[in-house]
């Protein structure tokens, strides 16, 4: 939820930043009758009467309608996921789940329409864009009748009513279906992007995701060449940026545009840099023609969209601004993003996911008004991206993907998947293959595509180029016709649709790229240059896939061994703990802890890592009291996060601290001389420290926290991030500090963004926040 804390106040949250900082919010429950809470985060539903619906049940046990109980009963009908329990709507047992489903089965669509699970601006938009003629046809149906209709009827008949369903209603459909039912329904509904075969029956495409730990244009370009060598990629080439400044984003946009222009693919595939949509708009305004399609992560509540720094009005305005353009908008979503940001408002994850699709459907309606060739909009559901606080097992990942495919298709969307897992979940590399095979019969429109399953920048596992080859072979899926013709022209596929000897050879693609640019040098000279570039890319920590193993969809043995090694190292990094020797070596260190009991508690229950222990608060208060009336401007906080090795590795933390303190001293910014070290610390722990330290600061004077925290493991870099939170004393004292006020310097390591350079970026961001004149370009020239 696809996807900010970077350089400017309007950049909102990107997908990368959500990786490190999201933590579970604590759900609350009200006790009531026989539906009283049985365990933290769960609800028990007993003694359901024959024919009783949700509303009759609530009235019987409560005496009147109760919104909280309503949300809990609807949530209890879900298949089990950890996130629902955190929200406070998890079923205590299978009997409760079955009872909740029985109540929902008997509930009428019009009653769900008239009783939204959450009423906010997004709900108003969903009501406004629900087809009233279609709604009138089915408003008196029960959910049980709707389920049977969807499973029995044809695509044409389903499309005759599905636009009359609100997102709450659609979000309740999968609650009543088995995995087999969801696959059956997924096989029926196809929403095709205009002028393409993407989204058509039997087609399954790819978003090439050429991410770089340093946003290096060559890293990006060579991963695209690599994808083309496996005849993979057709819906979009989309890069997640490390640095979301305008000048950095335009550098990557230009690299992608150059490839598309050179190969004359402008009518076949768009490119995209997944910065906040406001940044993309600024890039488009300053550098016309560099932005092909625009991206944004969406949430399912107004409050969470506020954290993402977007509004309904702004997104609709961007849709209108695509007037006459070939390409439109690209959204990412994912179950769990709301509760991890404390903005679920008591609504279960599946309905919140459905509301994101309702948002997307509304935007598609707006796009259709201004795009004469048809609205170009697609959605990528990033299932499994957040971590075990949402769900933990491979079976849950499959269930989530099947639910989301059906909800997206019922909203009329062209919906793809990121079948992915974080490295602190229990889903392995081999498990992902199993998950793909369970999900593919439901025919998602596309999947993510990387050189290996391991993303070199986002530190998570997803779909490789080779996985696409395997799935096309196994399930008979096709690539969009326009790109398949290109792969034939490129010489990767022959006229009989068989792979040629150039399959899996990015050097060949690079050679064709150079020829398309009018290259006059010999093939040998171009290959020599290409080999050197590939070496440089791989030295920066970006693996390229070449050739194959025993099967054409297997990684070559050397690369397969390396990927397995990175996976194993990630598991070790995840469980690593700060050593006494390391702690003692930090100058003026003040060690504190959060409420996490141990490493396992920290990983399984993220919210415990956001709350300071009583002893920690007392220690921080002592630091504050020692200042008297002479408050410094800032405090450095260091946390292990999800990768203590990122902090402890030689040449990582010490150079940053030394350079940061030197730069701040030169800039005349007095800092606390203490370094607060948090064991089992997450990003929000830094906010809580600032609130204690600066509660009595001058309301109009800036105070800041620089929070150094270990990032998710999974790459060779053992990188850390620096979260920069600068606010006036009033903000600290009112305890309103959260992610939307924070900026980020990420991927700091001796093999990625060097620590001393990261310190310089940190100072630049601080100056931007407080309004000092700075050069806005920190990484790349204009």
XYZ file of C-alpha atoms in Angstrom:
782
model
C 0.000 0.000 0.000
C 2.491 0.612 -3.349
C 4.747 3.005 -1.517
C 6.825 11.334 2.076
C 9.477 11.149 4.586
C 11.984 12.531 2.212
C 12.915 16.027 1.215
C 9.837 18.218 1.092
C 6.831 18.768 3.263
C 4.361 17.816 0.536
C 5.907 14.533 -0.468
C 3.815 12.295 1.795
C 4.625 8.651 2.386
C 6.210 6.505 -0.285
C 6.082 2.751 -0.362
C 9.687 2.498 0.749
C 9.166 4.675 3.803
C 6.214 2.616 4.946
C 8.528 -0.398 5.120
C 10.498 0.866 8.067
C 8.112 2.933 10.049
C 4.717 1.306 10.110
C 3.767 -0.150 13.463
C 0.558 -1.652 14.721
C -2.076 0.462 16.339
C -3.828 -0.956 19.383
C -7.425 -1.989 18.803
C -10.106 -1.430 21.411
C -13.281 -3.330 22.125
C -16.467 -2.621 23.996
C -18.009 -5.434 26.022
C -21.584 -6.224 25.185
C -23.935 -9.122 25.893
C -23.016 -12.464 24.363
C -20.712 -10.727 21.894
C -18.342 -9.633 24.654
C -14.615 -9.615 24.146
C -13.128 -13.034 24.868
C -9.459 -12.100 24.423
C -7.581 -8.914 23.460
C -8.673 -7.887 19.974
C -11.307 -10.602 19.574
C -15.082 -10.858 19.640
C -17.344 -13.783 20.465
C -20.666 -14.161 18.635
C -22.918 -16.808 20.186
C -26.493 -18.056 19.905
C -27.420 -16.769 16.457
C -31.123 -17.258 15.774
C -32.458 -18.738 12.509
C -32.759 -16.122 9.753
C -31.223 -13.405 11.924
C -29.196 -10.717 10.172
C -26.425 -8.491 11.495
C -28.748 -5.667 12.479
C -31.316 -7.858 14.196
C -28.521 -9.512 16.159
C -27.104 -6.199 17.322
C -30.536 -4.993 18.349
C -31.162 -8.208 20.289
C -27.910 -8.198 22.244
C -27.635 -4.429 22.670
C -31.181 -3.136 22.520
C -30.324 -0.644 19.781
C -27.906 -0.143 16.914
C -24.272 0.129 17.980
C -21.592 1.148 15.444
C -18.699 -0.486 17.287
C -20.477 -3.834 17.579
C -21.471 -3.546 13.924
C -17.829 -3.128 12.884
C -16.813 -6.061 15.089
C -19.413 -8.488 13.778
C -18.580 -7.622 10.149
C -14.868 -7.987 10.912
C -15.399 -11.316 12.676
C -16.672 -12.795 9.391
C -13.156 -12.529 7.923
C -10.696 -15.365 7.587
C -8.184 -14.980 10.412
C -5.450 -12.375 9.999
C -3.384 -10.868 12.794
C -4.185 -7.323 11.688
C -7.928 -7.677 12.308
C -7.237 -8.776 15.853
C -5.081 -5.693 16.371
C -7.909 -3.499 15.076
C -10.191 -5.244 17.574
C -12.489 -7.068 15.154
C -11.025 -10.582 15.135
C -13.250 -13.621 15.708
C -12.350 -15.448 18.908
C -12.874 -18.850 17.259
C -14.298 -20.623 14.220
C -17.736 -20.820 15.790
C -17.819 -17.033 16.042
C -16.562 -16.693 12.474
C -19.276 -19.012 11.175
C -21.948 -17.226 13.189
C -20.828 -13.835 11.902
C -20.961 -15.178 8.367
C -24.454 -16.552 8.929
C -25.604 -13.124 10.099
C -23.966 -11.440 7.111
C -25.502 -13.943 4.685
C -28.983 -12.882 5.854
C -28.228 -9.147 5.693
C -29.691 -7.061 2.873
C -27.542 -4.982 0.550
C -29.635 -1.864 1.204
C -28.995 -2.149 4.933
C -25.229 -2.246 4.328
C -25.639 0.732 1.989
C -27.478 2.718 4.624
C -25.115 1.760 7.462
C -21.548 2.424 6.316
C -18.848 0.948 8.524
C -17.158 4.355 8.483
C -18.639 7.591 7.216
C -16.081 10.117 5.999
C -15.278 11.973 2.797
C -14.197 8.777 1.053
C -17.515 7.117 1.895
C -19.337 10.132 0.449
C -17.306 9.754 -2.762
C -18.169 6.046 -2.936
C -21.873 6.788 -2.565
C -21.665 9.484 -5.253
C -20.007 7.114 -7.739
C -22.197 4.052 -7.093
C -24.500 3.473 -10.071
C -28.012 4.072 -8.709
C -29.820 2.256 -11.513
C -27.781 -0.868 -10.930
C -28.119 -0.484 -7.167
C -31.918 -0.416 -7.477
C -31.828 -3.856 -9.142
C -30.172 -5.551 -6.177
C -30.808 -3.376 -3.120
C -33.345 -5.845 -1.660
C -31.081 -8.858 -2.165
C -29.433 -10.500 0.799
C -25.686 -11.002 0.746
C -26.334 -14.736 0.430
C -28.303 -14.165 -2.767
C -25.573 -11.874 -4.093
C -22.966 -14.553 -3.447
C -24.946 -17.187 -5.346
C -25.599 -14.761 -8.202
C -21.896 -13.955 -8.564
C -20.928 -17.618 -8.609
C -23.677 -18.730 -10.991
C -24.107 -15.920 -13.497
C -22.100 -14.820 -16.530
C -19.657 -11.905 -16.717
C -22.205 -9.863 -18.687
C -24.871 -10.296 -16.029
C -22.431 -9.577 -13.203
C -21.308 -6.377 -14.913
C -24.946 -5.384 -15.117
C -25.084 -4.955 -11.329
C -21.570 -4.660 -9.931
C -21.323 -0.877 -10.340
C -24.356 -0.655 -8.058
C -22.400 -2.181 -5.173
C -20.732 0.082 -2.645
C -17.244 -0.741 -1.440
C -18.569 -1.906 1.941
C -20.803 -4.421 0.165
C -18.034 -5.598 -2.140
C -15.740 -5.851 0.881
C -18.218 -8.251 2.464
C -18.413 -10.594 -0.550
C -15.136 -12.499 0.078
C -16.121 -13.009 3.729
C -18.747 -15.478 2.486
C -16.540 -17.284 -0.040
C -13.982 -20.059 0.051
C -10.702 -19.807 -1.849
C -12.255 -21.947 -4.568
C -15.217 -19.565 -4.801
C -12.899 -16.583 -5.092
C -10.956 -18.267 -7.895
C -14.208 -19.094 -9.717
C -15.290 -15.469 -9.533
C -11.834 -14.162 -10.466
C -11.978 -16.301 -13.609
C -15.214 -14.632 -14.693
C -14.538 -10.913 -14.566
C -12.050 -9.108 -16.809
C -11.568 -5.348 -16.959
C -9.260 -4.576 -19.873
C -7.108 -1.474 -20.241
C -8.339 0.383 -23.344
C -6.527 -0.435 -26.560
C -4.645 -3.385 -25.018
C -5.023 -6.989 -23.959
C -3.933 -6.214 -20.391
C -6.656 -7.439 -18.110
C -8.106 -9.769 -20.744
C -8.716 -13.450 -20.079
C -5.554 -15.474 -20.532
C -3.202 -12.514 -20.278
C -0.886 -11.877 -17.324
C 1.637 -9.072 -17.547
C 4.394 -7.466 -15.501
C 5.396 -4.224 -13.899
C 9.163 -4.058 -14.222
C 10.488 -2.783 -10.878
C 14.091 -1.672 -11.498
C 14.923 -0.351 -8.026
C 18.371 0.933 -7.121
C 19.828 1.422 -3.616
C 21.283 4.725 -4.824
C 18.824 5.742 -7.597
C 21.663 5.260 -10.057
C 20.347 5.566 -13.624
C 22.530 2.697 -14.849
C 21.138 0.377 -12.169
C 17.650 1.238 -13.356
C 18.392 0.926 -17.065
C 20.175 -2.400 -16.838
C 17.359 -3.999 -14.891
C 15.013 -2.926 -17.691
C 17.342 -4.479 -20.271
C 17.384 -7.571 -18.056
C 13.575 -7.739 -17.975
C 13.349 -7.390 -21.742
C 15.792 -10.281 -22.123
C 13.217 -12.543 -20.448
C 10.358 -11.085 -22.547
C 8.910 -9.661 -19.344
C 7.263 -6.281 -18.816
C 4.235 -4.702 -20.438
C 1.993 -2.624 -18.160
C 4.522 -0.165 -16.715
C 8.185 0.292 -15.884
C 7.974 1.611 -12.338
C 10.903 2.545 -10.109
C 10.646 3.178 -6.361
C 12.979 6.099 -5.592
C 15.278 6.309 -2.594
C 15.457 10.087 -2.906
C 12.193 11.836 -3.796
C 13.637 15.250 -4.568
C 12.560 16.686 -7.908
C 16.033 16.600 -9.416
C 16.639 13.012 -8.364
C 13.243 11.885 -9.645
C 13.687 13.587 -13.003
C 17.051 11.847 -13.429
C 15.405 8.439 -13.134
C 12.402 9.522 -15.230
C 14.779 10.540 -18.004
C 16.614 7.214 -17.856
C 13.334 5.323 -18.277
C 12.025 7.678 -20.958
C 15.234 7.241 -22.910
C 14.763 3.470 -23.101
C 11.118 3.740 -24.137
C 11.900 6.436 -26.719
C 14.886 4.575 -28.111
C 12.943 1.365 -28.643
C 9.898 3.333 -29.925
C 7.612 1.869 -27.264
C 5.720 5.041 -26.348
C 2.386 3.576 -27.447
C 3.083 0.230 -25.790
C 4.385 0.839 -22.259
C 4.566 3.840 -19.897
C 7.236 4.522 -17.279
C 6.847 5.873 -13.774
C 8.900 6.955 -10.755
C 6.885 6.166 -7.651
C 7.522 9.368 -5.721
C 4.619 11.195 -4.113
C 2.191 12.397 -6.776
C 2.889 16.061 -5.950
C 6.572 15.537 -6.717
C 5.716 13.846 -10.021
C 3.472 16.786 -10.880
C 6.289 19.213 -10.119
C 8.654 17.189 -12.300
C 6.103 17.216 -15.115
C 5.658 20.967 -14.833
C 9.373 21.765 -14.728
C 10.416 19.161 -17.300
C 7.531 18.617 -19.749
C 7.347 15.188 -21.345
C 9.362 13.362 -18.683
C 6.375 11.839 -16.813
C 4.380 9.183 -18.668
C 1.953 7.950 -16.015
C 1.427 9.165 -12.460
C 1.498 7.057 -9.308
C 0.136 7.308 -5.788
C -0.409 5.017 -2.796
C -3.995 5.113 -1.530
C -5.537 4.418 1.862
C -9.070 3.440 2.822
C -9.846 6.254 5.266
C -9.578 10.023 5.098
C -7.346 10.008 8.178
C -4.843 7.599 6.660
C -4.842 9.443 3.336
C -3.977 12.532 5.330
C -0.899 10.696 6.628
C -0.105 9.839 2.998
C -0.465 13.601 2.380
C -3.234 13.287 -0.185
C -6.885 14.307 -0.389
C -9.754 13.113 -2.545
C -9.988 16.501 -4.208
C -6.306 16.550 -5.096
C -6.339 13.066 -6.657
C -9.457 13.857 -8.685
C -7.791 17.054 -9.863
C -4.772 15.074 -11.037
C -7.133 12.743 -12.912
C -8.738 15.690 -14.679
C -5.278 17.015 -15.561
C -4.592 13.870 -17.636
C -6.863 15.297 -20.332
C -5.875 13.973 -23.737
C -2.940 11.953 -22.359
C -2.248 8.395 -23.494
C -1.688 7.184 -19.937
C -3.512 7.992 -16.722
C -2.929 6.977 -13.121
C -1.414 4.046 -11.272
C -2.348 3.262 -7.659
C -0.914 0.924 -5.054
C -2.880 -0.466 -2.136
C -2.556 -3.238 0.434
C -4.378 -4.623 3.432
C -3.130 -3.268 6.755
C -1.795 0.190 5.919
C -4.542 1.932 7.899
C -4.160 0.146 11.215
C -0.375 0.297 11.056
C -0.765 4.059 10.896
C -3.396 4.183 13.630
C -6.139 5.163 11.179
C -8.367 2.091 10.777
C -11.229 3.638 12.783
C -12.365 0.185 13.910
C -12.960 -1.169 10.391
C -11.520 -4.525 9.311
C -8.666 -4.703 6.825
C -10.626 -6.240 3.958
C -13.357 -3.597 3.907
C -10.717 -0.872 4.141
C -8.954 -2.429 1.156
C -12.243 -2.451 -0.732
C -12.712 1.264 0.034
C -9.378 1.943 -1.700
C -10.795 0.259 -4.775
C -13.892 2.444 -4.451
C -11.576 5.461 -4.431
C -9.869 4.079 -7.540
C -13.195 3.435 -9.290
C -14.206 7.041 -8.676
C -10.928 8.269 -10.143
C -11.465 6.037 -13.161
C -14.842 7.681 -13.740
C -13.124 11.074 -13.682
C -10.412 9.886 -16.071
C -13.008 8.574 -18.513
C -14.316 12.115 -18.907
C -10.970 13.420 -20.176
C -9.327 10.462 -21.935
C -11.007 9.935 -25.305
C -9.224 6.603 -25.859
C -10.569 5.304 -22.538
C -9.484 5.677 -18.937
C -5.996 4.273 -18.364
C -5.945 3.312 -14.693
C -4.615 0.243 -12.954
C -4.107 -0.823 -9.353
C -1.346 -2.901 -7.814
C -2.327 -4.687 -4.604
C 0.817 -4.996 -2.507
C -0.210 -7.970 -0.386
C 2.247 -9.006 2.309
C 4.308 -5.844 2.118
C 4.020 -4.571 5.671
C 4.863 -7.589 7.772
C 3.628 -10.126 10.336
C 1.495 -7.569 12.152
C -0.874 -7.837 9.150
C -0.595 -11.599 8.600
C 2.148 -14.194 8.904
C 1.690 -17.351 6.849
C 1.788 -18.342 3.216
C -1.830 -19.492 3.419
C -2.860 -16.053 4.638
C -0.927 -14.438 1.774
C -2.815 -16.549 -0.755
C -6.136 -15.731 0.894
C -5.377 -12.010 0.923
C -4.453 -11.997 -2.769
C -7.574 -13.903 -3.801
C -9.792 -11.568 -1.755
C -8.217 -8.496 -3.292
C -8.398 -9.776 -6.875
C -12.138 -10.327 -6.513
C -12.796 -6.991 -4.785
C -10.749 -5.137 -7.392
C -12.458 -6.839 -10.313
C -15.921 -6.226 -8.829
C -15.035 -2.525 -8.731
C -14.332 -2.683 -12.465
C -10.592 -2.260 -11.975
C -7.619 -3.568 -13.886
C -5.869 -5.068 -10.857
C -2.445 -6.631 -10.476
C -0.596 -8.108 -7.516
C 2.659 -7.920 -5.678
C 2.745 -11.460 -4.281
C 5.343 -10.593 -1.717
C 6.677 -11.174 1.760
C 8.910 -9.304 4.116
C 11.950 -11.008 5.510
C 10.543 -10.947 9.026
C 7.576 -13.085 7.969
C 7.691 -16.879 7.863
C 7.118 -17.080 4.082
C 10.243 -18.449 2.374
C 11.607 -18.175 -1.150
C 10.136 -21.595 -1.947
C 6.815 -20.662 -0.352
C 6.421 -17.797 -2.809
C 6.400 -20.243 -5.730
C 3.654 -22.217 -3.985
C 1.679 -19.018 -3.388
C 1.966 -18.011 -7.026
C 0.572 -21.361 -8.134
C -2.412 -21.065 -5.780
C -3.237 -17.509 -6.887
C -2.696 -17.594 -10.650
C -5.936 -19.438 -11.519
C -7.793 -16.262 -10.434
C -6.016 -14.458 -13.325
C -4.622 -11.232 -11.844
C -3.734 -8.713 -14.535
C -0.040 -8.506 -13.708
C 2.705 -9.165 -11.176
C 5.855 -7.319 -10.128
C 9.074 -8.355 -11.876
C 12.667 -8.200 -10.562
C 15.938 -9.822 -11.667
C 15.639 -12.070 -8.590
C 12.950 -12.453 -5.948
C 14.968 -10.147 -3.674
C 14.461 -6.396 -4.180
C 17.894 -4.724 -3.845
C 16.466 -1.524 -2.368
C 13.138 -2.329 -0.694
C 14.495 -5.412 1.116
C 11.550 -7.720 0.523
C 10.760 -10.786 -1.587
C 8.513 -10.738 -4.647
C 8.310 -12.088 -8.200
C 11.337 -12.555 -10.435
C 11.575 -12.298 -14.215
C 12.021 -16.073 -14.263
C 8.837 -16.556 -12.239
C 6.962 -14.853 -15.064
C 8.460 -17.268 -17.555
C 7.452 -20.226 -15.374
C 3.909 -18.981 -14.843
C 3.411 -18.228 -18.531
C 4.551 -21.765 -19.316
C 2.433 -23.436 -16.623
C -0.800 -21.505 -17.005
C -0.635 -20.507 -20.668
C -0.657 -16.773 -19.925
C 0.269 -14.262 -22.601
C 2.103 -10.933 -22.553
C 0.258 -7.924 -23.997
C 0.330 -8.216 -27.785
C 2.122 -4.920 -28.439
C 5.041 -5.832 -26.163
C 5.184 -9.414 -27.418
C 5.670 -8.041 -30.936
C 8.504 -5.930 -29.555
C 10.136 -8.985 -27.952
C 10.027 -10.649 -31.356
C 11.518 -7.578 -33.002
C 14.172 -7.495 -30.271
C 15.173 -11.078 -31.038
C 14.252 -12.589 -27.656
C 11.282 -14.504 -29.115
C 11.107 -16.033 -32.580
C 8.202 -16.015 -35.013
C 6.953 -19.310 -33.555
C 6.777 -17.772 -30.084
C 9.779 -19.743 -28.851
C 12.651 -18.177 -26.934
C 15.828 -17.601 -28.924
C 19.475 -17.945 -27.918
C 19.303 -14.322 -26.765
C 16.913 -15.260 -23.951
C 18.263 -14.116 -20.582
C 21.049 -12.017 -22.111
C 20.845 -8.326 -21.101
C 24.019 -7.667 -23.116
C 22.122 -8.515 -26.283
C 19.364 -6.089 -25.317
C 21.938 -3.397 -24.581
C 23.494 -4.002 -27.989
C 20.095 -3.595 -29.660
C 19.556 -0.427 -27.623
C 22.868 0.996 -28.842
C 22.031 0.052 -32.440
C 18.679 1.827 -32.119
C 20.636 4.922 -31.118
C 22.713 4.708 -34.290
C 25.742 2.951 -32.800
C 28.687 2.683 -35.233
C 31.094 0.723 -33.044
C 31.585 -3.019 -33.417
C 29.489 -5.518 -31.508
C 32.587 -6.525 -29.560
C 33.192 -2.930 -28.437
C 29.593 -2.479 -27.305
C 29.651 -5.811 -25.465
C 32.885 -4.841 -23.720
C 31.333 -1.571 -22.571
C 28.209 -3.415 -21.490
C 30.138 -5.947 -19.417
C 31.875 -3.117 -17.575
C 28.557 -1.410 -16.854
C 27.054 -4.659 -15.614
C 30.000 -5.133 -13.285
C 29.532 -1.641 -11.863
C 25.793 -2.237 -11.374
C 26.412 -5.475 -9.488
C 29.114 -3.867 -7.354
C 26.497 -1.367 -6.190
C 24.422 -4.280 -4.868
C 22.013 -4.803 -7.761
C 21.969 -8.366 -9.044
C 21.310 -9.025 -12.714
C 19.946 -12.343 -13.944
C 21.793 -13.959 -16.829
C 20.819 -17.185 -18.546
C 19.103 -19.851 -16.485
C 19.553 -23.031 -14.482
C 18.258 -26.524 -15.191
C 14.901 -25.132 -16.296
C 14.608 -21.950 -18.301
C 12.729 -20.393 -15.383
C 15.464 -21.182 -12.843
C 18.132 -18.682 -11.803
C 21.632 -19.586 -12.871
C 23.221 -21.640 -10.059
C 25.711 -18.969 -8.939
C 23.031 -16.300 -8.607
C 20.630 -18.712 -6.908
C 23.288 -19.411 -4.267
C 23.858 -15.700 -3.726
C 20.161 -14.952 -3.328
C 19.843 -17.769 -0.793
C 22.821 -16.282 1.076
C 21.175 -12.856 1.221
C 18.003 -14.470 2.530
C 19.920 -16.297 5.248
C 21.825 -13.139 6.193
C 18.552 -11.241 6.439
C 17.217 -13.741 8.954
C 20.399 -13.397 11.012
C 20.251 -9.599 10.818
C 16.611 -9.583 11.861
C 17.368 -11.424 15.083
C 20.669 -9.705 15.845
C 20.814 -7.654 19.047
C 22.941 -4.712 20.081
C 25.990 -5.994 21.951
C 27.191 -4.570 25.282
C 30.534 -3.728 23.667
C 28.866 -1.728 20.896
C 26.643 0.156 23.326
C 29.606 1.043 25.547
C 31.551 2.397 22.562
C 28.942 5.042 21.659
C 30.006 8.432 23.052
C 27.830 9.780 25.896
C 25.349 6.977 25.383
C 22.111 6.758 27.357
C 20.639 3.256 26.839
C 16.844 2.888 27.151
C 14.219 0.297 26.156
C 10.700 0.203 24.793
C 7.938 -2.063 26.091
C 9.056 -4.940 23.839
C 9.928 -7.829 26.145
C 12.429 -9.344 23.751
C 13.289 -9.540 20.063
C 10.430 -11.906 19.308
C 7.922 -9.599 20.989
C 9.347 -6.655 19.047
C 8.911 -8.403 15.699
C 5.523 -9.991 16.428
C 3.987 -6.947 18.145
C 5.321 -3.781 16.492
C 3.349 -1.436 18.740
C 5.469 -2.499 21.719
C 8.489 -0.974 19.995
C 6.756 2.390 19.767
C 6.098 2.837 23.488
C 8.859 3.776 25.917
C 9.226 1.791 29.134
C 8.621 3.670 32.399
C 12.327 3.416 33.139
C 13.133 4.933 29.739
C 10.791 7.844 30.333
C 12.420 8.503 33.708
C 15.882 8.473 32.105
C 14.807 10.854 29.361
C 13.202 13.166 31.903
C 16.541 13.280 33.738
C 18.223 14.429 30.520
C 15.563 17.102 30.074
C 15.847 18.283 33.661
C 19.622 18.528 33.374
C 19.198 21.174 30.667
C 17.349 23.574 32.933
C 16.313 26.566 30.858
C 19.115 26.039 28.337
C 17.369 23.646 25.935
C 19.373 22.434 22.939
C 17.851 22.528 19.459
C 17.936 18.806 18.941
C 18.523 15.275 20.164
C 20.087 12.287 18.406
C 18.311 8.963 18.944
C 19.664 5.604 17.766
C 17.509 2.456 17.488
C 18.221 -1.098 16.401
C 14.980 -1.262 14.396
C 14.688 -4.402 12.293
C 18.409 -4.689 11.647
C 20.833 -4.111 14.522
C 23.717 -5.058 12.215
C 23.031 -1.948 10.143
C 23.908 0.123 13.195
C 26.778 -2.037 14.469
C 28.692 -2.661 11.221
C 32.080 -0.945 11.072
C 32.012 2.382 9.263
C 28.259 2.881 9.605
C 27.160 4.755 12.714
C 30.350 6.475 13.911
C 31.103 8.405 10.682
C 27.532 9.672 10.528
C 27.500 10.840 14.143
C 30.884 12.552 13.847
C 30.029 14.342 10.596
C 26.514 15.239 11.740
C 27.699 16.835 14.961
C 30.467 18.688 13.122
C 28.043 20.093 10.536
C 25.488 21.136 13.133
C 28.168 22.804 15.225
C 29.395 24.758 12.184
C 25.797 25.759 11.441
C 25.394 27.073 14.984
C 22.794 24.486 16.006
C 23.314 23.462 19.665
C 22.586 19.763 20.176
C 22.223 17.598 23.233
C 25.572 16.004 23.966
C 23.859 12.692 24.777
C 23.161 9.886 22.312
C 19.964 8.100 23.362
C 20.174 4.439 22.329
C 16.872 2.555 22.137
C 16.770 -1.224 22.234
C 13.726 -2.613 20.370
C 12.942 0.801 18.961
C 10.649 1.721 16.094
C 10.228 5.091 14.430
C 7.462 6.363 16.674
C 9.648 5.786 19.744
C 11.664 8.774 18.527
C 8.552 10.944 18.483
C 7.754 9.966 22.043
C 11.283 10.889 23.153
C 10.920 14.297 21.533
C 7.611 14.868 23.267
C 9.220 14.238 26.652
C 12.308 16.318 25.952
C 10.654 19.318 24.304
C 7.292 19.502 26.080
C 8.298 22.793 27.713
C 10.194 24.311 24.799
C 9.382 27.737 23.377
C 6.114 27.112 21.444
C 7.405 29.014 18.399
C 10.972 27.719 18.351
C 12.037 24.684 16.301
C 13.235 21.546 18.067
C 14.226 18.318 16.363
C 14.910 14.603 16.707
C 17.382 12.827 14.425
C 16.473 9.158 14.699
C 18.986 6.669 13.270
C 17.298 3.291 12.845
C 18.211 -0.046 11.249
C 16.244 -0.813 8.082
C 14.682 -4.067 7.076
C 17.366 -6.605 6.206
C 17.538 -8.368 2.866
C 20.294 -6.732 0.836
C 24.068 -6.723 1.046
C 24.073 -3.182 2.426
C 22.856 -3.562 6.044
C 21.480 -0.058 5.586
C 19.980 2.309 8.103
C 17.755 5.359 7.786
C 17.689 8.733 9.497
C 14.239 10.064 10.380
C 14.311 13.833 10.690
C 11.499 15.297 12.749
C 11.687 19.058 13.249
C 8.682 20.869 14.735
C 7.965 23.893 16.837
C 7.714 23.467 20.585
C 3.935 23.711 20.375
C 3.791 20.575 18.235
C 5.919 18.602 20.681
C 3.939 19.735 23.709
C 0.600 18.923 22.076
C 1.882 15.416 21.242
C 0.731 15.603 17.625
C 3.956 14.409 16.023
C 3.611 11.559 13.511
C 4.974 10.307 10.196
C 3.420 13.097 8.125
C 5.775 15.593 9.838
C 8.921 13.564 9.269
C 11.491 13.511 6.477
C 13.868 10.696 5.631
C 17.396 9.969 4.502
C 17.472 6.276 3.670
C 19.759 3.465 2.559
C 22.746 4.726 4.528
C 25.688 2.300 4.485
C 29.322 2.227 3.520
C 28.264 0.352 0.337
C 25.232 2.535 -0.491
C 24.703 6.174 0.551
C 27.930 6.927 2.478
C 27.308 8.001 6.095
C 29.109 11.349 5.735
C 27.086 12.192 2.623
C 23.949 11.177 4.521
C 24.899 13.684 7.232
C 25.133 16.435 4.622
C 21.705 15.461 3.241
C 20.323 15.535 6.772
C 21.515 19.094 7.289
C 20.060 20.164 3.950
C 16.670 18.714 4.898
C 16.761 20.451 8.271
C 17.436 23.752 6.519
C 14.557 23.133 4.121
C 12.200 22.496 7.024
C 13.127 25.624 8.940
C 13.063 27.764 5.813
C 16.743 28.440 5.269
C 18.017 29.029 1.738
C 19.408 25.781 0.380
C 20.260 24.190 -2.923
C 17.315 21.872 -3.491
C 19.404 19.369 -5.448
C 21.194 17.081 -3.042
C 22.047 14.104 -5.221
C 22.023 14.983 -8.887
C 22.532 18.131 -10.933
C 19.694 19.563 -12.979
